[in-house]
PDB file of C-alpha atoms in Angstrom:
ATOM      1  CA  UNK A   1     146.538 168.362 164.599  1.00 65.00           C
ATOM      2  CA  UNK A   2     148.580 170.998 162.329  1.00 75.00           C
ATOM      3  CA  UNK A   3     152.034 170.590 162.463  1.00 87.00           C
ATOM      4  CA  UNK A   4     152.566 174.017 163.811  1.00 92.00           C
ATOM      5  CA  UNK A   5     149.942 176.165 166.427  1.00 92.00           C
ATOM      6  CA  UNK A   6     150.091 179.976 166.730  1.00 92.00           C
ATOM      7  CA  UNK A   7     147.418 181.683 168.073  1.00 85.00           C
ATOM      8  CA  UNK A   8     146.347 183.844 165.667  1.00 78.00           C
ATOM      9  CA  UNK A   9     145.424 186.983 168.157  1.00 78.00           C
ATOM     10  CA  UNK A  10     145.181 189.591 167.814  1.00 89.00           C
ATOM     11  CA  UNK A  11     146.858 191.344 170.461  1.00 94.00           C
ATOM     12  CA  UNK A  12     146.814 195.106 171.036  1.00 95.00           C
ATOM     13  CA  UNK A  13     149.811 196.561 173.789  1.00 96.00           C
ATOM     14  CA  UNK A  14     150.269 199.660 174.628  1.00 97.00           C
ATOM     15  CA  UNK A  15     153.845 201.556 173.435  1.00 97.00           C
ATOM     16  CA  UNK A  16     156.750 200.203 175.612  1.00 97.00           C
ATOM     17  CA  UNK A  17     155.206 197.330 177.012  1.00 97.00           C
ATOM     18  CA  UNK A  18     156.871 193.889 176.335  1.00 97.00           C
ATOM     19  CA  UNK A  19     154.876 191.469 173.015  1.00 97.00           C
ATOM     20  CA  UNK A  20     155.252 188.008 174.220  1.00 96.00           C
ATOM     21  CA  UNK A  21     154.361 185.262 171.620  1.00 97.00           C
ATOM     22  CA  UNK A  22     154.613 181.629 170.935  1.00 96.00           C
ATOM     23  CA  UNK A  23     153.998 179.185 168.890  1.00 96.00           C
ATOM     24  CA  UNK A  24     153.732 174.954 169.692  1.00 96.00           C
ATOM     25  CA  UNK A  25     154.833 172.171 167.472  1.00 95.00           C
ATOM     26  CA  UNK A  26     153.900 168.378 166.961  1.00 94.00           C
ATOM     27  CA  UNK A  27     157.020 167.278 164.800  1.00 91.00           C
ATOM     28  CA  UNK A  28     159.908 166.319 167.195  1.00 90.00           C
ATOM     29  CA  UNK A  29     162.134 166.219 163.936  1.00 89.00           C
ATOM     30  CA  UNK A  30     162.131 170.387 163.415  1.00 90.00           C
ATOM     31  CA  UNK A  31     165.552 171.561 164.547  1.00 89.00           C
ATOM     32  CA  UNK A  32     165.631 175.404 162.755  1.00 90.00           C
ATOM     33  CA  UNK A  33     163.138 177.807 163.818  1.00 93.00           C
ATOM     34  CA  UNK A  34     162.282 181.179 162.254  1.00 93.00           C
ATOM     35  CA  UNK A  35     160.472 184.309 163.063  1.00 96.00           C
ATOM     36  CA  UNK A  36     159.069 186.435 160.506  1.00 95.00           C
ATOM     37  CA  UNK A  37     157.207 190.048 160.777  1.00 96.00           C
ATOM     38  CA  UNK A  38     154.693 190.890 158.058  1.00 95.00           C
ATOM     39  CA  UNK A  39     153.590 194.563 157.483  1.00 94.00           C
ATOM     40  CA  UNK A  40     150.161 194.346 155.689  1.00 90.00           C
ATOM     41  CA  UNK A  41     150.634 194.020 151.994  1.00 87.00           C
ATOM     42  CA  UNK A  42     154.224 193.348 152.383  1.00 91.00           C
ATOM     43  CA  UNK A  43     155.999 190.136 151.803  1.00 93.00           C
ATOM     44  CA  UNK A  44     157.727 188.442 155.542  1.00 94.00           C
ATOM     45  CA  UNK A  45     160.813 189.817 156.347  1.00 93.00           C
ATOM     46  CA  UNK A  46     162.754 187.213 158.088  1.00 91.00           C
ATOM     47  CA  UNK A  47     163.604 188.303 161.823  1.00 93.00           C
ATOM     48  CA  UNK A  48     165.051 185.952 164.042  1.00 91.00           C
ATOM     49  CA  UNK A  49     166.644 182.725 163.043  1.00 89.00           C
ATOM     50  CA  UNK A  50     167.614 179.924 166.165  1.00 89.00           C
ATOM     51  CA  UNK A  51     168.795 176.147 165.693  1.00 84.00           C
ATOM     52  CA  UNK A  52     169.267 175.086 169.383  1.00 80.00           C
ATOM     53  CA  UNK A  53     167.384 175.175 172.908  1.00 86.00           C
ATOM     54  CA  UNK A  54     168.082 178.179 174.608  1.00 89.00           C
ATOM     55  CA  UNK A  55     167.704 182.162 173.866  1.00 92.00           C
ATOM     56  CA  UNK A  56     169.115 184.282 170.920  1.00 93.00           C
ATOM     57  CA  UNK A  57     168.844 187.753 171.343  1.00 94.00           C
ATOM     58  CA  UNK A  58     168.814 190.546 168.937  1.00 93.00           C
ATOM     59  CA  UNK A  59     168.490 194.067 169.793  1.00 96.00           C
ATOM     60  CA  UNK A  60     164.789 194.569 171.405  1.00 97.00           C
ATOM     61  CA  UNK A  61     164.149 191.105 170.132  1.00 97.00           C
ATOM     62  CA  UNK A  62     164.955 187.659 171.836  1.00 97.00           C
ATOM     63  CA  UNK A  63     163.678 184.418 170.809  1.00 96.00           C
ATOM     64  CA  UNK A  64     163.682 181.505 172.883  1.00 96.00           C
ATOM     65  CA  UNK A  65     163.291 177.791 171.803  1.00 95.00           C
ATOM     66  CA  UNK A  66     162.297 175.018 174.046  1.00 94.00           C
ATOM     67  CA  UNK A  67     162.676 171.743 172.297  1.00 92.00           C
ATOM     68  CA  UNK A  68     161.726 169.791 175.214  1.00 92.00           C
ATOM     69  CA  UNK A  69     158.225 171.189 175.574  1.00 94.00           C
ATOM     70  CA  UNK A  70     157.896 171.768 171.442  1.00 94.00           C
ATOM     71  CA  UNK A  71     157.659 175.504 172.164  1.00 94.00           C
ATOM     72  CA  UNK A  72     158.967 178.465 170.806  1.00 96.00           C
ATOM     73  CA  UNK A  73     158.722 182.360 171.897  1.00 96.00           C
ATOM     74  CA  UNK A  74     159.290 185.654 170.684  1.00 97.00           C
ATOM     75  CA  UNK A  75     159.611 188.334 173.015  1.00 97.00           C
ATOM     76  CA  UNK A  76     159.788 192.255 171.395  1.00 97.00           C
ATOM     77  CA  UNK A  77     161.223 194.484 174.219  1.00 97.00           C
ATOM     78  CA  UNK A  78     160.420 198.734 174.311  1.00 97.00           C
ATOM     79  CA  UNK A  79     157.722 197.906 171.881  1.00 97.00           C
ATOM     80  CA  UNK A  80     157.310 200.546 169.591  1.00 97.00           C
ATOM     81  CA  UNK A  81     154.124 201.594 166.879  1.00 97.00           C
ATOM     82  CA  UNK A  82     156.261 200.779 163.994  1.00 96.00           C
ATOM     83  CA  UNK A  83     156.882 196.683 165.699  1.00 97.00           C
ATOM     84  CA  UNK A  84     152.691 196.625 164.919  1.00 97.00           C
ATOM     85  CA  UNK A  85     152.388 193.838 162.366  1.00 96.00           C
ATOM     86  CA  UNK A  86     151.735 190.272 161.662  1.00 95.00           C
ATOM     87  CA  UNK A  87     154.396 187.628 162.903  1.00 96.00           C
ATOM     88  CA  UNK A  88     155.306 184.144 161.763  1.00 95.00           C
ATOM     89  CA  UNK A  89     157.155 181.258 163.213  1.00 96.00           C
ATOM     90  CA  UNK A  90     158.352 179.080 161.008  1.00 93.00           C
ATOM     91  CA  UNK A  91     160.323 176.149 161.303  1.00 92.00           C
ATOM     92  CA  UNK A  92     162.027 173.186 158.992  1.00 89.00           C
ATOM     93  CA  UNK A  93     163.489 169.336 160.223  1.00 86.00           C
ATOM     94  CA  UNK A  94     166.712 169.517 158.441  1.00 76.00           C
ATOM     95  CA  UNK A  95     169.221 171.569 156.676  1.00 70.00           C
ATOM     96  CA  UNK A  96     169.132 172.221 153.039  1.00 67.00           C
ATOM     97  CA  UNK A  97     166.487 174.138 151.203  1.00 57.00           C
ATOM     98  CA  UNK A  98     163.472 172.656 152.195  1.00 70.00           C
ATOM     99  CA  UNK A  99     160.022 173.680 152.612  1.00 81.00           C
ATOM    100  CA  UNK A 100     159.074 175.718 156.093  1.00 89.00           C
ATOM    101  CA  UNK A 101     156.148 174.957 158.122  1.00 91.00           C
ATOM    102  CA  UNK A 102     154.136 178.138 158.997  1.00 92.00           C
ATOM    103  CA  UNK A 103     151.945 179.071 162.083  1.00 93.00           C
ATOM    104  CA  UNK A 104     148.812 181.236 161.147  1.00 90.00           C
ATOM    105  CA  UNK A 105     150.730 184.205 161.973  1.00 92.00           C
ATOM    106  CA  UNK A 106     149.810 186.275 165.048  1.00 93.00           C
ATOM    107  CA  UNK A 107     148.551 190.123 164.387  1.00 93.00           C
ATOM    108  CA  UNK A 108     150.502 192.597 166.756  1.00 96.00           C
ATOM    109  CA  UNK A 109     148.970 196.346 167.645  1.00 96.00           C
ATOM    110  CA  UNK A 110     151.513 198.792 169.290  1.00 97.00           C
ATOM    111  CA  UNK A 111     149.240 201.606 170.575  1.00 96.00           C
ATOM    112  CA  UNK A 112     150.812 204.948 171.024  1.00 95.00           C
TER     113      UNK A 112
ATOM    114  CA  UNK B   1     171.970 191.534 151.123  1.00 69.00           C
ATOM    115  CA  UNK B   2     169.780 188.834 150.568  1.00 84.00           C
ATOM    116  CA  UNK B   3     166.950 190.720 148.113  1.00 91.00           C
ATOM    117  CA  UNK B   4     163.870 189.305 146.871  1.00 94.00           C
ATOM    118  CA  UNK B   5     161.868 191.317 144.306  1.00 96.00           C
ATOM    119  CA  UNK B   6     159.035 190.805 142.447  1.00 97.00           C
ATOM    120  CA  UNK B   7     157.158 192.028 139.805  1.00 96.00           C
ATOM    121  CA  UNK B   8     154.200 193.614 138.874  1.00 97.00           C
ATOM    122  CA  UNK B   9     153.637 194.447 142.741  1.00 96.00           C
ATOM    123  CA  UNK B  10     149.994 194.782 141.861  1.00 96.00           C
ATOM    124  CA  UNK B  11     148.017 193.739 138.782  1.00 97.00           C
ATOM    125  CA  UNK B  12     144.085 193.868 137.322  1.00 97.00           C
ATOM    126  CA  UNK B  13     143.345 192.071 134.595  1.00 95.00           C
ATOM    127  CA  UNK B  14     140.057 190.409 133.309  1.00 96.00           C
ATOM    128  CA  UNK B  15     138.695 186.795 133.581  1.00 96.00           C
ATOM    129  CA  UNK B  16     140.034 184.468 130.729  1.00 96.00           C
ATOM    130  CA  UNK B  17     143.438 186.430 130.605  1.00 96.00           C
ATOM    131  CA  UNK B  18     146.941 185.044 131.788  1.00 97.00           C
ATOM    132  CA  UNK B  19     149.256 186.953 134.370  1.00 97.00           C
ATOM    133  CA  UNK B  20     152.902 186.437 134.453  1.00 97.00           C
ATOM    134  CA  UNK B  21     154.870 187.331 138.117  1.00 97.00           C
ATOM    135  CA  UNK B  22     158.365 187.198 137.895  1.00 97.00           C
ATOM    136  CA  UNK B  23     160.316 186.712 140.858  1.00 96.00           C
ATOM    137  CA  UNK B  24     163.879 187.879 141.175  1.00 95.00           C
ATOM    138  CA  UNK B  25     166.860 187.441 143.862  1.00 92.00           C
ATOM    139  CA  UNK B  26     168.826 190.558 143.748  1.00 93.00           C
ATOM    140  CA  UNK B  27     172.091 189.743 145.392  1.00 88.00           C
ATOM    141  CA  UNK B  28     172.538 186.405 145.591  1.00 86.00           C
ATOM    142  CA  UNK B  29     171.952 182.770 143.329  1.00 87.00           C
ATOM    143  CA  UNK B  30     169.143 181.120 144.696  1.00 87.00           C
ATOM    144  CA  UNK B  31     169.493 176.889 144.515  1.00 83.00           C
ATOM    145  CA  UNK B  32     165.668 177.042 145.240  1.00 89.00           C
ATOM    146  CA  UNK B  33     162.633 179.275 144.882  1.00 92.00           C
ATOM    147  CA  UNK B  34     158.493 178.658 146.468  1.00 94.00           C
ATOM    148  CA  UNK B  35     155.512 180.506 145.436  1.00 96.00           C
ATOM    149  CA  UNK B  36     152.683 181.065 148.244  1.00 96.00           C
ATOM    150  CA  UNK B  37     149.484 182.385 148.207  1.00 96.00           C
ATOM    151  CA  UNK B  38     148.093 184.133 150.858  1.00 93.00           C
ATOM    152  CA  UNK B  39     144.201 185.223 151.459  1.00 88.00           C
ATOM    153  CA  UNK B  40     143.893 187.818 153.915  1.00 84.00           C
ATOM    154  CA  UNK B  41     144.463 187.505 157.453  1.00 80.00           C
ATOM    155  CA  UNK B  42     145.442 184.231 156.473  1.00 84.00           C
ATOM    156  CA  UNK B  43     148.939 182.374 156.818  1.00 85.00           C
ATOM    157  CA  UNK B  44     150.984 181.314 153.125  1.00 90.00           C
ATOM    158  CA  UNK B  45     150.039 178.534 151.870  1.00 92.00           C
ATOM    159  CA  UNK B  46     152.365 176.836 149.924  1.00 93.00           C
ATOM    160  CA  UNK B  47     152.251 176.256 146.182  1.00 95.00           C
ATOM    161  CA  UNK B  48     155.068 174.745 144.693  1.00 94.00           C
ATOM    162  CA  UNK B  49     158.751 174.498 145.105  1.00 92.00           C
ATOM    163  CA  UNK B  50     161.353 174.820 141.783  1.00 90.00           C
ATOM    164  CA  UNK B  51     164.727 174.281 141.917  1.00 85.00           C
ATOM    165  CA  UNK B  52     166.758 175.921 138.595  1.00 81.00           C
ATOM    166  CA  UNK B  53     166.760 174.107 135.400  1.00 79.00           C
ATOM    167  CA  UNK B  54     164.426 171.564 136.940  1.00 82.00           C
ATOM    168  CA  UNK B  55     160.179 171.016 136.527  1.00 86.00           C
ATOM    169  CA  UNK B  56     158.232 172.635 139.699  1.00 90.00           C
ATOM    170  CA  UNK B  57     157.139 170.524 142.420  1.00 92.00           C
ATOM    171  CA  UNK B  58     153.361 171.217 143.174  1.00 95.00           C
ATOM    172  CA  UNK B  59     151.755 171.230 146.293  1.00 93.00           C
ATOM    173  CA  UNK B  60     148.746 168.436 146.413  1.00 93.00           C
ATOM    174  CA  UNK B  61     145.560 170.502 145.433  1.00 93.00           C
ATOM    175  CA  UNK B  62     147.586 173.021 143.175  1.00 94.00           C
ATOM    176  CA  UNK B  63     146.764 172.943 139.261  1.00 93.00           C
ATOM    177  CA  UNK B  64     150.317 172.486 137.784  1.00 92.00           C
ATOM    178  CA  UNK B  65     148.523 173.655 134.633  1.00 94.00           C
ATOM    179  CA  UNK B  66     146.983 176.659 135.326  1.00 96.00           C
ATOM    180  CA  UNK B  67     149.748 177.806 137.317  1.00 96.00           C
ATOM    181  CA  UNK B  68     153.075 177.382 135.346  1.00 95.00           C
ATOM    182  CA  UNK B  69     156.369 177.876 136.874  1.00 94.00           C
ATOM    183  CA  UNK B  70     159.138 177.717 134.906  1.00 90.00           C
ATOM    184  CA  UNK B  71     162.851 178.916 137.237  1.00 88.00           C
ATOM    185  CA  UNK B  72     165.318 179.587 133.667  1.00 83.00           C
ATOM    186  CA  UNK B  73     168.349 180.938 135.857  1.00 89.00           C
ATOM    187  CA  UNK B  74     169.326 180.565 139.603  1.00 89.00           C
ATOM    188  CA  UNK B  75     167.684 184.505 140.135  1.00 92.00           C
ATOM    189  CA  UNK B  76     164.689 183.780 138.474  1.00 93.00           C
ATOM    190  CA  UNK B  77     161.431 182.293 138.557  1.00 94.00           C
ATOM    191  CA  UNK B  78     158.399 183.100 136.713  1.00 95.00           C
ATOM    192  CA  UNK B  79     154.695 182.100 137.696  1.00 97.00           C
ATOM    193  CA  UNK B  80     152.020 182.601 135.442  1.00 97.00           C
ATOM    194  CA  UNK B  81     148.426 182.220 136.231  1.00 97.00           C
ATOM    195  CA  UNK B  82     146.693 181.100 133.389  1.00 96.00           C
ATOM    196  CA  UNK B  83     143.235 181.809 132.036  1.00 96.00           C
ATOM    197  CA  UNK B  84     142.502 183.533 134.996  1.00 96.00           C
ATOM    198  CA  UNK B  85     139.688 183.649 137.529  1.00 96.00           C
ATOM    199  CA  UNK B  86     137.950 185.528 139.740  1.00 95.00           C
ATOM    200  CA  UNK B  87     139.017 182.771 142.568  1.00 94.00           C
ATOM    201  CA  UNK B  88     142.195 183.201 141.516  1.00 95.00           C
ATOM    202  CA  UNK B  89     142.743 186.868 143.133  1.00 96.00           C
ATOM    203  CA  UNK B  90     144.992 186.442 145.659  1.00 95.00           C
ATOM    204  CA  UNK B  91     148.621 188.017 147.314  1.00 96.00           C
ATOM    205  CA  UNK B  92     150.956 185.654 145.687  1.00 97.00           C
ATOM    206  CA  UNK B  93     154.547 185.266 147.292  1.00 97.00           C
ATOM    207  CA  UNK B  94     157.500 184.182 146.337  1.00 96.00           C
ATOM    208  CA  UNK B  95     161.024 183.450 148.606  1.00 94.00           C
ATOM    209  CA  UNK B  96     164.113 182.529 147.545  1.00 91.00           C
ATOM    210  CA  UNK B  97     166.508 180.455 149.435  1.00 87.00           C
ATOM    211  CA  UNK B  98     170.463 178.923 149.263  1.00 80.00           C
ATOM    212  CA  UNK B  99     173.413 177.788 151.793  1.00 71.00           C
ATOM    213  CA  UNK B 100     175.116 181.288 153.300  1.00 66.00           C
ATOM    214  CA  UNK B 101     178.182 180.885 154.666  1.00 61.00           C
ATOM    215  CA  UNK B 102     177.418 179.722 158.336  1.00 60.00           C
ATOM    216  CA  UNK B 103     173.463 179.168 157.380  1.00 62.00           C
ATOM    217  CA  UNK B 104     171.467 176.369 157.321  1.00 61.00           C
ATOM    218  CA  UNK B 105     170.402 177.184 153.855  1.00 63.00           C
ATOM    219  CA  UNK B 106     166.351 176.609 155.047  1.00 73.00           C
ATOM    220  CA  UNK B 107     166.020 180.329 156.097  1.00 82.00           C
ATOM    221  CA  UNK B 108     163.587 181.715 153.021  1.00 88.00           C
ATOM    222  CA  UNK B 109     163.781 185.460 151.875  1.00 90.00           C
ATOM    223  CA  UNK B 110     160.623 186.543 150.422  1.00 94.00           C
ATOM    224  CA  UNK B 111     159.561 189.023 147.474  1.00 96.00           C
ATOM    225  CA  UNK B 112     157.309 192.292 148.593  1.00 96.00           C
ATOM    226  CA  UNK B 113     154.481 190.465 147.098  1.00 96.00           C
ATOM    227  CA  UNK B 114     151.935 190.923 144.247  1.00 97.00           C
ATOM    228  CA  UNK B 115     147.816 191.329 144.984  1.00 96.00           C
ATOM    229  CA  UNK B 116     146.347 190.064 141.387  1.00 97.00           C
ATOM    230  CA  UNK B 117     142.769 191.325 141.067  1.00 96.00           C
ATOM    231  CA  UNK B 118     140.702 189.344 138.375  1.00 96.00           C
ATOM    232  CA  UNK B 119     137.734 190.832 137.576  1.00 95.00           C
TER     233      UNK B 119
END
């Protein structure tokens, strides 16, 4: 079992609507989580950046992180064409610069 | 704040041949700096970590001597792909990460990439 599942997609929404996505963990020990968008050809830009249960929002974008259940969401309100690109989660046990553990990335289409 | 670049952004070059990427952080010292690769539509996949003034540590199944890393100052890293391959044409990454004030110091900030071609 990898250490982090994201469903790779991809998933096409039409302008406005609401991008839900998640990813699932096996390693009880990650505490940080991270969200990254990729544009194609680009390098990830980091997003979104949680180290507790609970919600963190930033402008149209909230992430939630449920370390119960291993599970961790992004949720891009008023989506808009320009949100259409790859995203990451990415997430690390402990503090200090350490190596991240990356889902496959799930492709996002905004369609006008 | 927080600016990874890295340079060339793109680069051709023919089999047998050895590529240098340098990898730069802008506005801030970074403790530690990773390389990825990244096929497409695939996720990064990790290639080694370097820390400054220290030897790289590889990831298991990455040639430490065809791809040298060598991190001379805490804003930059070099990787060099030597005697190159076509199987070696790839998006390679780099990030750059340190302890902000009120961080974690685990968040990564990555480079804008750079697609090496080997023909």
């Amino acid at each position: 079992q990898k250490e982090v599942e994201q469903d790779p997609g991809p998933l096409s929404v039409p302008e406005g609507a609401i991008v839900s996505l998640n990813c699932t963990y096996s390693n009880s020990a990650f505490q940080y989580f991270m969200w990254y968008r990729q544009y194609s050809r680009k390098g990830p830009e980091l997003l979104m950046y949680t180290y507790s249960s609970g919600n963190k929002e930033d402008g149209r974008f909230t992430a939630q992180v449920d370390k119960s259940s291993k599970y961790i969401s992004l949720f891009i309100r008023d989506s808009q064409p320009s949100d259409s690109a790859t995203y990451l989660c990415a997430m690390s046990a402990s503090r200090g610069n350490n190596r991240l553990a990356f889902g496959k990335g799930n492709q996002v289409v905004v369609i006008p | 704040g927080a600016v990874v670049s890295q340079h060339p952004s793109w680069v051709i070059c023919k089999s047998g041949t050895s590529v240098k990427i340098e990898c730069r952080s802008l506005d801030f010292q970074a403790t530690t700096m990773f390389w990825y690769r990244q096929f497409p539509k695939q996720s990064l996949m990790l290639m080694a970590t370097s820390n400054e003034g220290s030897k790289a540590t590889y990831e298991q199944g990455v040639e430490k001597d065809k791809f040298l890393i060598n991190h001379a100052s805490l804003t930059l890293s070099t990787l060099t792909v030597t005697s190159a391959h076509p199987e070696d044409s790839s998006f390679y990454i780099c990030s750059a990460s340190t302890l902000f004030v009120g961080g974690a110091g685990n968040e990564q900030f990555f480079g804008p990439g750079t697609r090496l071609t080997v023909l």
